[in-house]
mmCIF file of C-alpha atoms in Angstrom:
data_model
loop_
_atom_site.group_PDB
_atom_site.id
_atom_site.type_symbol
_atom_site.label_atom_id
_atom_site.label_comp_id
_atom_site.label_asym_id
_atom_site.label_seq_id
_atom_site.Cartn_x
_atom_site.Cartn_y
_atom_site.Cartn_z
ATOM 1 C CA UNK A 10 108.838 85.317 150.476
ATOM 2 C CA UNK A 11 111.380 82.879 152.818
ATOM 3 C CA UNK A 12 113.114 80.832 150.884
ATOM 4 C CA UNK A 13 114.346 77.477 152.592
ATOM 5 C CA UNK A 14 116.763 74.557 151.530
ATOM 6 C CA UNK A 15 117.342 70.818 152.988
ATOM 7 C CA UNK A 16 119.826 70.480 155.487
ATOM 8 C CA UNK A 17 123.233 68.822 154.569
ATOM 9 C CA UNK A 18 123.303 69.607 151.135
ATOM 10 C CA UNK A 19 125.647 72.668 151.276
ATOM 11 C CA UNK A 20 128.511 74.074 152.698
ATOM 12 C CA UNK A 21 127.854 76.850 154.829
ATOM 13 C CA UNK A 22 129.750 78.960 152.357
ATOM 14 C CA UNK A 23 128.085 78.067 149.708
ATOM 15 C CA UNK A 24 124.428 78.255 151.318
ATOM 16 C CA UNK A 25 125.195 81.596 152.150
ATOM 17 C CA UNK A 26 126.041 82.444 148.734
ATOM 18 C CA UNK A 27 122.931 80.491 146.995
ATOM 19 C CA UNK A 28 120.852 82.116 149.851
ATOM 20 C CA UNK A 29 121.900 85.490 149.166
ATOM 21 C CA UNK A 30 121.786 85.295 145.230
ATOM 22 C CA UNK A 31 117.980 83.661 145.728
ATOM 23 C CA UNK A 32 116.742 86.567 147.786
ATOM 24 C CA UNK A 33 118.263 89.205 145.171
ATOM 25 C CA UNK A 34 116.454 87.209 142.470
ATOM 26 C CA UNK A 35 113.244 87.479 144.568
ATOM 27 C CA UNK A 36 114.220 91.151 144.983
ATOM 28 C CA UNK A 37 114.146 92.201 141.869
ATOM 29 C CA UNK A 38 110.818 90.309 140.799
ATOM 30 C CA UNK A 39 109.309 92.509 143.731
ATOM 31 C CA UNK A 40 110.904 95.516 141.925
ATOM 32 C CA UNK A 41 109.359 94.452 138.725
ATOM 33 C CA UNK A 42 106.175 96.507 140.070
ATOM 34 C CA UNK A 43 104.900 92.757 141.050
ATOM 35 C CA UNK A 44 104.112 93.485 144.772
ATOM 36 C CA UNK A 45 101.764 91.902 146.579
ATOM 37 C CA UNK A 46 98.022 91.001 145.954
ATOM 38 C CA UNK A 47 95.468 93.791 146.957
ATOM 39 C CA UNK A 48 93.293 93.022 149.589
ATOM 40 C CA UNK A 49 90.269 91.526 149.062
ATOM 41 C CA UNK A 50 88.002 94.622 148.547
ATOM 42 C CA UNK A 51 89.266 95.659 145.401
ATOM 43 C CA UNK A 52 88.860 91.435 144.172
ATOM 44 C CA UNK A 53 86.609 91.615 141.567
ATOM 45 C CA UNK A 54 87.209 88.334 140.823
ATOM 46 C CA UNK A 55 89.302 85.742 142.445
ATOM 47 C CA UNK A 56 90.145 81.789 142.220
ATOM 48 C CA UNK A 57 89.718 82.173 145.961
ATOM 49 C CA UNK A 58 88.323 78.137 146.710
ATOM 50 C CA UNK A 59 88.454 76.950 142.916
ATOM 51 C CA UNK A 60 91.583 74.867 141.038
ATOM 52 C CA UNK A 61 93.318 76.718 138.522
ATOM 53 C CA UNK A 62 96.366 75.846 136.752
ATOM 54 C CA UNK A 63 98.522 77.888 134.101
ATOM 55 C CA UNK A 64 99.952 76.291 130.816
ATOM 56 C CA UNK A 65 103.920 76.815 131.349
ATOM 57 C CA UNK A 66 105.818 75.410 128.469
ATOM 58 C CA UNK A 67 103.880 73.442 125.612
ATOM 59 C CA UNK A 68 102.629 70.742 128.275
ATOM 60 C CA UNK A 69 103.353 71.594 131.730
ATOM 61 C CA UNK A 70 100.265 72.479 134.071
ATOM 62 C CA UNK A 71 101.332 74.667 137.153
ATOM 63 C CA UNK A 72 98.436 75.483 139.742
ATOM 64 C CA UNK A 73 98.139 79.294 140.453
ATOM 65 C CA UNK A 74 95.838 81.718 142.232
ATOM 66 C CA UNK A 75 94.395 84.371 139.612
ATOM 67 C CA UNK A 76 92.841 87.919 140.682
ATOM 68 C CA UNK A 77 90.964 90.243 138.612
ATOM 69 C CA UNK A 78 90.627 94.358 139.808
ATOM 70 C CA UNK A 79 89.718 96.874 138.163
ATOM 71 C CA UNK A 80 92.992 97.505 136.415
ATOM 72 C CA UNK A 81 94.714 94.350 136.604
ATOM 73 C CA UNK A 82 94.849 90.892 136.159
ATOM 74 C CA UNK A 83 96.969 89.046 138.582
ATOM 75 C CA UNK A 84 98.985 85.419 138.637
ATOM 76 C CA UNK A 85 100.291 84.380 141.932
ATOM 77 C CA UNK A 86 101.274 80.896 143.306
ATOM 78 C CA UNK A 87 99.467 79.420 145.759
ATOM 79 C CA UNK A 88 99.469 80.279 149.144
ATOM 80 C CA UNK A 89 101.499 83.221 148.629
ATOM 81 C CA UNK A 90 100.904 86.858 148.770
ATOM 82 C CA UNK A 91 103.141 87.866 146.341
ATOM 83 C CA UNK A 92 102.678 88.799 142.736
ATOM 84 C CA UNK A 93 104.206 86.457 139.870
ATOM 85 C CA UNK A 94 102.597 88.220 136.793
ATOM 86 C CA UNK A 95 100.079 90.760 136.109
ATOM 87 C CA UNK A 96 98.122 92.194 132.772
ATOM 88 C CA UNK A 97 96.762 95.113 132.785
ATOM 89 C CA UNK A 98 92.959 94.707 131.270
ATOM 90 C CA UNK A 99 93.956 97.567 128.566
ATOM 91 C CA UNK A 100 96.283 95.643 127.392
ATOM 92 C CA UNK A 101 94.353 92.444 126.692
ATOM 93 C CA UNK A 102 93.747 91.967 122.765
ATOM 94 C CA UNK A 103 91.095 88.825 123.550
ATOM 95 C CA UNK A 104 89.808 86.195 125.948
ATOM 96 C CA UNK A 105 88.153 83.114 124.715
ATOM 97 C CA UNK A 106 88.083 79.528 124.884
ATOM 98 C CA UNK A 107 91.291 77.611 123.709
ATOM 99 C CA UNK A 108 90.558 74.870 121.160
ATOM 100 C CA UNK A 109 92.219 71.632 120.517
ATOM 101 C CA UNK A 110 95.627 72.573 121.969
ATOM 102 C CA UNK A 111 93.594 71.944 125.713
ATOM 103 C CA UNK A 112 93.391 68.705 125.459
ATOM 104 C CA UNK A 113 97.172 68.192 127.671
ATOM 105 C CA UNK A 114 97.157 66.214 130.599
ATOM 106 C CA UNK A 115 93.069 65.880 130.702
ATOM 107 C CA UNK A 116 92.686 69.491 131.272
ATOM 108 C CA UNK A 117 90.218 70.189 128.657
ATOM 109 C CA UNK A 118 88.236 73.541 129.674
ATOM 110 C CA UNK A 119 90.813 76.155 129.515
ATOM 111 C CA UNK A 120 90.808 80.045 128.332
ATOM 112 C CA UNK A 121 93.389 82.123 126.603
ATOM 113 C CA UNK A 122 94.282 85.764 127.216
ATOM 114 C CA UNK A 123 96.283 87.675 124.544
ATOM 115 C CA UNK A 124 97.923 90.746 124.979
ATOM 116 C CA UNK A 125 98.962 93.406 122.493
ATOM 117 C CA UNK A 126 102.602 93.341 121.046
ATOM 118 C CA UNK A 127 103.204 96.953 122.421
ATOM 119 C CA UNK A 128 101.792 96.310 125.611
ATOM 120 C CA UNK A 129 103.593 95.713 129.123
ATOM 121 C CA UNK A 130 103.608 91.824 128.408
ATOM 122 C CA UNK A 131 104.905 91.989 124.903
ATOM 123 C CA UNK A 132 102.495 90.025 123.095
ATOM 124 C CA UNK A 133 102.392 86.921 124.998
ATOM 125 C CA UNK A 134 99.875 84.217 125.568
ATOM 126 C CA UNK A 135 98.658 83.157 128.771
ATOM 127 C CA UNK A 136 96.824 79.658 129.247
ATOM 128 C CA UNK A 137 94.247 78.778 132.768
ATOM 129 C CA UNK A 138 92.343 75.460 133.074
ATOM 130 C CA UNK A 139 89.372 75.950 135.261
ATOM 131 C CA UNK A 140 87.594 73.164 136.730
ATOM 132 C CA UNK A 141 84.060 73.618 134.638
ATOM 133 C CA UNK A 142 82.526 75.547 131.958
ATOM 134 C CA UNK A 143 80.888 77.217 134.217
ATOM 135 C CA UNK A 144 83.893 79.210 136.043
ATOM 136 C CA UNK A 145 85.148 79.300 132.258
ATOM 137 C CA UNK A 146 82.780 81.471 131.072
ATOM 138 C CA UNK A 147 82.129 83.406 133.892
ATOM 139 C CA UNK A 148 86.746 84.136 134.012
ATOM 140 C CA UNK A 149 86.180 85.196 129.999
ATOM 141 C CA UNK A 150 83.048 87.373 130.379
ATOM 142 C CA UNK A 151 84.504 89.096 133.363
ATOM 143 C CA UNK A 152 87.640 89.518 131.876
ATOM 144 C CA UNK A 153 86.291 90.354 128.093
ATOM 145 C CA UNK A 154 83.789 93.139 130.051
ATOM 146 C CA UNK A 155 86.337 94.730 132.612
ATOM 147 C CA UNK A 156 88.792 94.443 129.762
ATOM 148 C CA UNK A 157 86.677 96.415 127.269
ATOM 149 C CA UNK A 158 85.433 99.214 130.105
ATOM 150 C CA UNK A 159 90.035 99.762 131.271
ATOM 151 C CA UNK A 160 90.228 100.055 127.228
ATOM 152 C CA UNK A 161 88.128 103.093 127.345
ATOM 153 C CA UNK A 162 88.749 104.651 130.053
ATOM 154 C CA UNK A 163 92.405 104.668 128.812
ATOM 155 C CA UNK A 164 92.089 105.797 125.526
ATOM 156 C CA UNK A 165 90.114 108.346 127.158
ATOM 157 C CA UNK A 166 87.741 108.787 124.162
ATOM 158 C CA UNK A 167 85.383 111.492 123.605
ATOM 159 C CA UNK A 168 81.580 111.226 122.653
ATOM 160 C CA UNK A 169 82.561 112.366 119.337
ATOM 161 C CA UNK A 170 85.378 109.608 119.152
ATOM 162 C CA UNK A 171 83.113 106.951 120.775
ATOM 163 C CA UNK A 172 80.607 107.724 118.021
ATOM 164 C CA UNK A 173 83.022 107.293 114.941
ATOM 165 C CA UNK A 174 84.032 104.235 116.268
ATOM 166 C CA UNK A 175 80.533 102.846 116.496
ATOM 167 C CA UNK A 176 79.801 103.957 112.839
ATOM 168 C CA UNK A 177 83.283 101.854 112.215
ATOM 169 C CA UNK A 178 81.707 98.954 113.669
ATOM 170 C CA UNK A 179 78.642 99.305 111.793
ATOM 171 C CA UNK A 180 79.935 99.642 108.447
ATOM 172 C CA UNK A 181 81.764 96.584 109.268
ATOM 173 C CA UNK A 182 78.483 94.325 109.964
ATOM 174 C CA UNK A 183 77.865 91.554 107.493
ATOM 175 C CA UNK A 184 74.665 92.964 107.736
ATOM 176 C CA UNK A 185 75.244 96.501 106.257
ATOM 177 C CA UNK A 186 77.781 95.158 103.982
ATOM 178 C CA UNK A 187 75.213 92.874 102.494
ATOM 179 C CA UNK A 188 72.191 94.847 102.389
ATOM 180 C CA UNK A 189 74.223 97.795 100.452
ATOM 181 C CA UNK A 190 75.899 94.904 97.956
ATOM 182 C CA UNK A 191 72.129 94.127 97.139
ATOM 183 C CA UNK A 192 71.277 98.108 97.040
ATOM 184 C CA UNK A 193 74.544 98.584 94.436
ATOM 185 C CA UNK A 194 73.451 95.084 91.898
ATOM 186 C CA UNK A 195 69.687 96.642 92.107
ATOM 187 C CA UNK A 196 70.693 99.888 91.196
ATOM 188 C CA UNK A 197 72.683 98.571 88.395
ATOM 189 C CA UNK A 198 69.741 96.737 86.550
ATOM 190 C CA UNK A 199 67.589 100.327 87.311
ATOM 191 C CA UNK A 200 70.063 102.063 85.316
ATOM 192 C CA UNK A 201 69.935 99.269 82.613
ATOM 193 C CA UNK A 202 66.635 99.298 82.684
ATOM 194 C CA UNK A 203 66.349 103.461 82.658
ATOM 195 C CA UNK A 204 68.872 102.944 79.693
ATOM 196 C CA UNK A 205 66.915 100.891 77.917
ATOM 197 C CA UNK A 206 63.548 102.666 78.280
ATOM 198 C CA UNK A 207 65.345 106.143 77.061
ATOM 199 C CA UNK A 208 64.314 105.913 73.583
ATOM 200 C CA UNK A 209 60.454 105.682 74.396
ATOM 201 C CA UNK A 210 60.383 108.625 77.189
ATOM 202 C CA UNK A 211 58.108 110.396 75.118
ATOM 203 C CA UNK A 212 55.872 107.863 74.503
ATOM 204 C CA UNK A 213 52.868 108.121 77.230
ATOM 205 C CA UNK A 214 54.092 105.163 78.927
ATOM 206 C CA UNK A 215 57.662 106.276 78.675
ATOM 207 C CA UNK A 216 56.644 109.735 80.696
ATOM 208 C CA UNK A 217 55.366 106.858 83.302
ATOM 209 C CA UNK A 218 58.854 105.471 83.381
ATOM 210 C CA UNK A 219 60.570 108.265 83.990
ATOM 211 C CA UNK A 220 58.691 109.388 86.860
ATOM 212 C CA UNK A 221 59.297 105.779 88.289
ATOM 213 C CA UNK A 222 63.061 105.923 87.272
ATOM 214 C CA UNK A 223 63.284 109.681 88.815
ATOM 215 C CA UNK A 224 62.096 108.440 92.247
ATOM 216 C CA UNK A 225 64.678 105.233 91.645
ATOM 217 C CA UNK A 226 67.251 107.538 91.109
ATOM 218 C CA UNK A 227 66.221 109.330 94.234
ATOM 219 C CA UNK A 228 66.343 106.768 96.683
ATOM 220 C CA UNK A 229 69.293 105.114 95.751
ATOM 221 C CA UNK A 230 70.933 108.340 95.429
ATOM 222 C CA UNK A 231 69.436 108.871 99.493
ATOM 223 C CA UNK A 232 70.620 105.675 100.553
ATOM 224 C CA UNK A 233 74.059 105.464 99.132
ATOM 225 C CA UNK A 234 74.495 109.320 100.686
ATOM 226 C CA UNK A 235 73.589 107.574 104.084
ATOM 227 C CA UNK A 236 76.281 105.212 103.313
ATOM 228 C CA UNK A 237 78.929 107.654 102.380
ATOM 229 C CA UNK A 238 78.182 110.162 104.884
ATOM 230 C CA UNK A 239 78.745 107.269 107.744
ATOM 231 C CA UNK A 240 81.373 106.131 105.949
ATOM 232 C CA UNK A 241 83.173 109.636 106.159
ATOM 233 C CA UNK A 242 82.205 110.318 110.040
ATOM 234 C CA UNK A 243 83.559 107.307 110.921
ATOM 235 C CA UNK A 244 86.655 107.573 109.200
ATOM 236 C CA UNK A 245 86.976 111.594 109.227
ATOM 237 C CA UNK A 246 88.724 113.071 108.094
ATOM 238 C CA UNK A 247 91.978 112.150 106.752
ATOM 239 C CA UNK A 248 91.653 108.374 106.530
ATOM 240 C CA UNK A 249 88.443 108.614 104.425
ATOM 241 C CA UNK A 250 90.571 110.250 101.613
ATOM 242 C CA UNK A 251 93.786 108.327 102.177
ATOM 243 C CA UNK A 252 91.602 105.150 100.325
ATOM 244 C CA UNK A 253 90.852 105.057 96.910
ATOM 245 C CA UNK A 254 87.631 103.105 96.978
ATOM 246 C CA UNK A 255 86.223 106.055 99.297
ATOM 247 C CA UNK A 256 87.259 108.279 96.973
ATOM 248 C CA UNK A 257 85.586 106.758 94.350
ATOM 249 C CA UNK A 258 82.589 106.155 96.067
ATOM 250 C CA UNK A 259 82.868 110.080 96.756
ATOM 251 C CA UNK A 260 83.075 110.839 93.305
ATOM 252 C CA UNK A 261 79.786 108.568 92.102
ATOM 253 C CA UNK A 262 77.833 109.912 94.985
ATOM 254 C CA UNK A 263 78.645 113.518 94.117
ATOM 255 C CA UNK A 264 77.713 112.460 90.430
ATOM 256 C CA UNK A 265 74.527 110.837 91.562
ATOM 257 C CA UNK A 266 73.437 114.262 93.311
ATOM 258 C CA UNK A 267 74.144 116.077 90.202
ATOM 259 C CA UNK A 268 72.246 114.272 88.275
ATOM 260 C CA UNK A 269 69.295 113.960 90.741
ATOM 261 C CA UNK A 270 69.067 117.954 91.162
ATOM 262 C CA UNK A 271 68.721 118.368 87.009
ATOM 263 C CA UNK A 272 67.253 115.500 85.577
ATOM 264 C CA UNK A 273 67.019 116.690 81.900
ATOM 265 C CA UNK A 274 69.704 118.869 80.950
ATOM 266 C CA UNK A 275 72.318 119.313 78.746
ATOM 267 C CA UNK A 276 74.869 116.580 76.828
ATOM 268 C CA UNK A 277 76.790 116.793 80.069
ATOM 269 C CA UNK A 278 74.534 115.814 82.182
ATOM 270 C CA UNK A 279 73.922 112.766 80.380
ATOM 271 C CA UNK A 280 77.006 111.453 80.497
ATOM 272 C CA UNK A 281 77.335 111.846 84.306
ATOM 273 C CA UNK A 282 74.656 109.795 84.451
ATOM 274 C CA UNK A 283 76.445 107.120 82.522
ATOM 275 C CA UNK A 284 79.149 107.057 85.047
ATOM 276 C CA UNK A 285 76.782 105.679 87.913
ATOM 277 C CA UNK A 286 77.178 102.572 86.348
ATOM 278 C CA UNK A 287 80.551 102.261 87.821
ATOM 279 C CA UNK A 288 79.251 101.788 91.003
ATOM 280 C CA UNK A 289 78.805 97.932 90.331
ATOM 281 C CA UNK A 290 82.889 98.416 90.452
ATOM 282 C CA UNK A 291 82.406 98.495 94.644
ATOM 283 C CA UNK A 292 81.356 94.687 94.557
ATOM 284 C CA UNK A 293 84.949 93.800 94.629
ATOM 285 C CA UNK A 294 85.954 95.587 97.459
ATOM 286 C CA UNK A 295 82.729 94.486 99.290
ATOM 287 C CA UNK A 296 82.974 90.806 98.001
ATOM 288 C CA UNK A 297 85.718 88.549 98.877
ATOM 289 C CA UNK A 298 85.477 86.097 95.935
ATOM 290 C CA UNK A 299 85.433 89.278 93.361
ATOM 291 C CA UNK A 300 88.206 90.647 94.951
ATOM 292 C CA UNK A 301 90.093 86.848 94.851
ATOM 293 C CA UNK A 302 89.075 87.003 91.006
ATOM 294 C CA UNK A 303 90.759 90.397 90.391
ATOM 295 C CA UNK A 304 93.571 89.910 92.398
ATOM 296 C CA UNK A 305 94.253 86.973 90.359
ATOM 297 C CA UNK A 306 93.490 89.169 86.747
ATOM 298 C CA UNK A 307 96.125 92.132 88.109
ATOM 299 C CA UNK A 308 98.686 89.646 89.474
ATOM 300 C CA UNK A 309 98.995 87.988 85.410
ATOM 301 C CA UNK A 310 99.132 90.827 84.100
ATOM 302 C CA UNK A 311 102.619 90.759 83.960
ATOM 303 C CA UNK A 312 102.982 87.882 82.240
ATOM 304 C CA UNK A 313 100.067 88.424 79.491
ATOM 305 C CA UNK A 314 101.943 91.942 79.025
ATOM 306 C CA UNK A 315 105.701 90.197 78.342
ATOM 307 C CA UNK A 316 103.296 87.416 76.042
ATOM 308 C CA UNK A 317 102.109 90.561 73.968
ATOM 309 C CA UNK A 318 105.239 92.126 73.704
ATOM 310 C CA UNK A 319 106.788 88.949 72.439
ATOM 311 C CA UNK A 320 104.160 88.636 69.715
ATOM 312 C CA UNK A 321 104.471 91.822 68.776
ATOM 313 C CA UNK A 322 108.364 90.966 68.405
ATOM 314 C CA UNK A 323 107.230 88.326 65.962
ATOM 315 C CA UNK A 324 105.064 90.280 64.130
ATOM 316 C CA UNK A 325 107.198 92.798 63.535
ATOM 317 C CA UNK A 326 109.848 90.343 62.512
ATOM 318 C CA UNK A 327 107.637 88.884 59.910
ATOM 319 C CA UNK A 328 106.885 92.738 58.561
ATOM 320 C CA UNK A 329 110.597 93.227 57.767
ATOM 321 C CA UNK A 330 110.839 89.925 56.284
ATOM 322 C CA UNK A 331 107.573 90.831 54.691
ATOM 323 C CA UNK A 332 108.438 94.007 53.285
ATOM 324 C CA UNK A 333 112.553 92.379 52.245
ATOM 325 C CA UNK A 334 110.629 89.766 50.387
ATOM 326 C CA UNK A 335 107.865 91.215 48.328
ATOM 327 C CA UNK A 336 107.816 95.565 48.783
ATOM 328 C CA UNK A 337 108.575 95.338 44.720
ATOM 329 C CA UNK A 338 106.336 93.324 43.574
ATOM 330 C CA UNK A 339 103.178 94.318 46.061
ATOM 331 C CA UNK A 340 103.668 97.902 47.435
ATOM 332 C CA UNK A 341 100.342 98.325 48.466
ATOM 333 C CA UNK A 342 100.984 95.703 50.950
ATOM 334 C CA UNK A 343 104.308 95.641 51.378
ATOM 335 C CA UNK A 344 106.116 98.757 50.234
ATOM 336 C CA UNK A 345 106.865 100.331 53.916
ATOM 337 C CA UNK A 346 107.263 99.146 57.275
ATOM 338 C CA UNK A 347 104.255 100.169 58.955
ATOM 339 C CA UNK A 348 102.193 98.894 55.773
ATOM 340 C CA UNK A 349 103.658 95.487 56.105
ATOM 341 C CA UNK A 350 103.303 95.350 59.467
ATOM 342 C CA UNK A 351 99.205 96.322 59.200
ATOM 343 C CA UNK A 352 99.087 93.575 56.652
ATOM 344 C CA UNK A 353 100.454 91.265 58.450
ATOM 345 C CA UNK A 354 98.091 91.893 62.103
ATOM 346 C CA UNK A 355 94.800 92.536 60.119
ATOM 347 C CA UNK A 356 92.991 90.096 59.530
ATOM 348 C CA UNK A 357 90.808 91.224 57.329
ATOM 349 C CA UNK A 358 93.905 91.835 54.687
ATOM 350 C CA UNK A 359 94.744 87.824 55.113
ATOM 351 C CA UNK A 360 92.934 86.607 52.198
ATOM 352 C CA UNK A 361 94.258 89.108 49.810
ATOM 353 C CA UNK A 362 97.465 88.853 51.605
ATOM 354 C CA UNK A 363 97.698 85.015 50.884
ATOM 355 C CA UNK A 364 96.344 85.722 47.059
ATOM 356 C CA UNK A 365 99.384 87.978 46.758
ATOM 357 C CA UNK A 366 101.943 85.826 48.437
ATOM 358 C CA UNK A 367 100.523 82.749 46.258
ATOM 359 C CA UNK A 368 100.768 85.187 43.173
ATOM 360 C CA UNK A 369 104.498 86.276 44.399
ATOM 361 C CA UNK A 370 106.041 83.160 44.947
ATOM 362 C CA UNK A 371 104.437 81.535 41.637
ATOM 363 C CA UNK A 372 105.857 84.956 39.438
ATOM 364 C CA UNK A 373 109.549 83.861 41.649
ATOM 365 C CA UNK A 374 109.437 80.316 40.033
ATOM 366 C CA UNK A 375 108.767 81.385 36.901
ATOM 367 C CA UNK A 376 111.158 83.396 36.976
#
């Protein structure tokens, strides 16, 4: 790119020297894989005849020419045929329309393109104001769609990769999510319910009931093996058992089977069947205000734990004292340690407690 100066502002010496270090600057940008712009065949999509400019700084608007390929994004200046930056699409985390910060210098339709930390650009935000909202959502769909397709094709997925990554998005809809929160709170009342209609099973309209529990317990036990069995392709195989709440879910599925296949048996059995009531537990991981709740519950635990220990400082204080005091005159209550110290936590010992104190300290002024 020539590079040219005003006349009469140099020495000769020193031109030569600001000319030489400005074409080794420009050099080295070239070297920087920048190049020049491909020809217009491989253009997707170019500013070619529209006004774009590029947020430089917090408030500075530059104009530049913008190119989209296959592989790349591109950012020249205008009118020149070199390269200034690039993306590659791969690398591009999001494109969307930037809020509230746009509104600098009247330019108020404007995109953003993010790139990924690790990437070739480091994580940095780039900011074009287009002239409508028409060119600005034709740039972000472009760029969102060629972006997503270079992703791909660099990963280089399989069909057996592409389809765990679907089931990932799936089980990530607020959709499924919902529908299987309602599945988990139903299938809790069916269990009370199947609980509390245990005692009358052999009652003729108990038999009833357990013939419409049975086929409860069989389609819950079908839909939450749907879950888990999408859950486990999606994540196979190693990160499915690196979480707890799969394992869990694991373990009350597995639990659920059993107790589908044999649905009178032994004492056992029974009590495997008590255990699907845990699976109300998966609400807080699957609802945010549960989980805010027992985040809240583990993160004072601390605290209530150092509060019991401190009472049980006192207590035990007061069942030396206790046992100092009055072992002689009321053994029963007082004669060891650990008897002291039950008399002095239960409440149910208070009354007689007080009745011997009372008796204690009126015998001691007497005395």
């Amino acid at each position: 790119m020539a590079t040219t100066l005003p006349q009469g502002t140099l020495t000769d010496g020193m031109s030569l020297l600001v000319l030489t270090a400005m074409a080794e600057a420009e050099d080295s940008l070239g070297h920087l894989s920048l190049g020049r712009i491909p020809p217009l065949n491989e253009h997707l999509k170019n500013s070619i005849g529209d006004d774009v400019f590029k947020l430089c700084g917090d408030s500075e608007w530059q104009p530049r020419c913008i190119v989209m390929t296959k592989q790349l994004f591109i950012i020249s200046h205008p009118g020149s045929t070199q390269v200034s930056d690039q993306i590659p699409l791969f690398e591009i985390k999001s494109c969307a329309r930037l809020a509230g910060q746009a509104q600098i210098e009247g330019y108020s339709i404007a995109f953003v393109i993010d790139t990924v930390d690790e990437g070739y650009n480091g994580g940095r935000q780039y900011v074009f104001a287009v002239e409508n909202e028409e060119q600005l959502q034709s740039w972000t769909q472009a760029i969102k769609k060629q972006a997503a397709i270079c992703f791909k094709q660099h990963r280089n997925l399989s069909i057996f990769e592409e389809s765990q990554e679907r089931a990932r998005k799936i089980l990530r809809t607020k959709t499924w999510q919902s529908t299987f929160s309602i599945l988990i709170v139903g299938n809790f009342v069916v269990n009370i319910c199947q609980t509390s209609a245990a005692p009358f099973s052999n009652q003729t309209y108990g038999q009833q009931n357990v013939v419409l529990f049975h086929t409860f317990d069989w389609a819950f036990t079908l839909l939450f093996s749907v879950e888990l069995a999408m859950n486990l392709f999606g994540n196979w195989i190693t990160p499915f058992f690196e979480s707890n709440w799969n394992l869990f879910d694991f373990a009350i599925v597995t639990v659920s089977i059993v107790c589908v296949g044999y649905p009178s048996g032994p004492t056992w059995i029974l009590l495997l069947r008590t255990l699907r009531l845990f699976r109300i537990i998966r609400l807080f991981r699957k609802l945010r205000v549960l989980r805010t709740i027992i985040t809240a519950i583990l993160a004072s635990l601390p605290i209530v734990f150092n509060a019991f220990v401190l009472l049980w400082l006192v207590a035990m204080i007061y069942a030396v004292v206790g046992q100092n005091l009055f072992s002689f005159r009321s053994p029963k209550y007082f004669g060891q340690f650990d008897m002291a110290l039950y008399s002095v936590c239960n409440r149910s010992e208070i009354s007689q407690c007080d009745a011997t104190a009372i008796s204690v300290v009126g015998d001691s002024c007497v005395d």
